[in-house]
Amino acid sequence: MKLPIVIHSDEDYDRAQQRVKELNAMPDTADKEKELHALAEAMLSFELRREDADD
């Protein structure tokens, strides 16, 4: 079982964005879609936590 993707810092977020770019340049596969989905969830979670901290 693979571990979930968790983003803790702006640096992690930047790395996730870079990984999304890399994945988008690759051919479509089921694994690619799973990783993109996991990255999207992790990035959204980080953005929501950051928003809550700003409030």
Coordinates of C-alpha atoms in Angstrom, one line a residue, residues 13-53:
Y13 CA 3.4 22.7 -2.5
D14 CA 5.9 23.9 -5.1
R15 CA 7.3 20.4 -5.5
A16 CA 3.7 19.1 -6.0
Q17 CA 3.1 21.7 -8.7
Q18 CA 6.3 20.6 -10.5
R19 CA 5.2 16.9 -10.2
V20 CA 1.9 17.8 -11.8
K21 CA 3.7 19.4 -14.7
E22 CA 5.9 16.3 -15.1
L23 CA 2.9 14.0 -15.0
N24 CA 0.9 16.0 -17.5
A25 CA 3.8 15.6 -20.0
M26 CA 3.6 11.8 -19.6
P27 CA 1.3 9.4 -21.5
D28 CA -2.0 8.7 -19.8
T29 CA -2.1 5.7 -17.5
A30 CA -4.1 4.6 -14.6
D31 CA -1.2 5.2 -12.2
K32 CA -0.8 8.7 -13.6
E33 CA -4.4 9.5 -13.0
K34 CA -4.2 8.1 -9.4
E35 CA -1.2 10.2 -8.7
L36 CA -2.7 13.4 -10.2
H37 CA -5.8 12.8 -8.1
A38 CA -3.8 12.3 -4.9
L39 CA -1.8 15.4 -5.7
A40 CA -4.9 17.5 -6.3
E41 CA -6.4 16.4 -3.0
A42 CA -3.2 17.1 -1.1
M43 CA -2.8 20.5 -2.7
L44 CA -6.4 21.5 -2.0
S45 CA -6.1 20.3 1.6
F46 CA -3.0 22.5 2.0
E47 CA -4.7 25.5 0.5
L48 CA -7.7 25.1 2.8
R49 CA -5.4 24.8 5.9
R50 CA -3.5 27.9 4.8
E51 CA -6.8 29.8 4.3
D52 CA -7.9 28.8 7.8
A53 CA -4.7 30.0 9.3

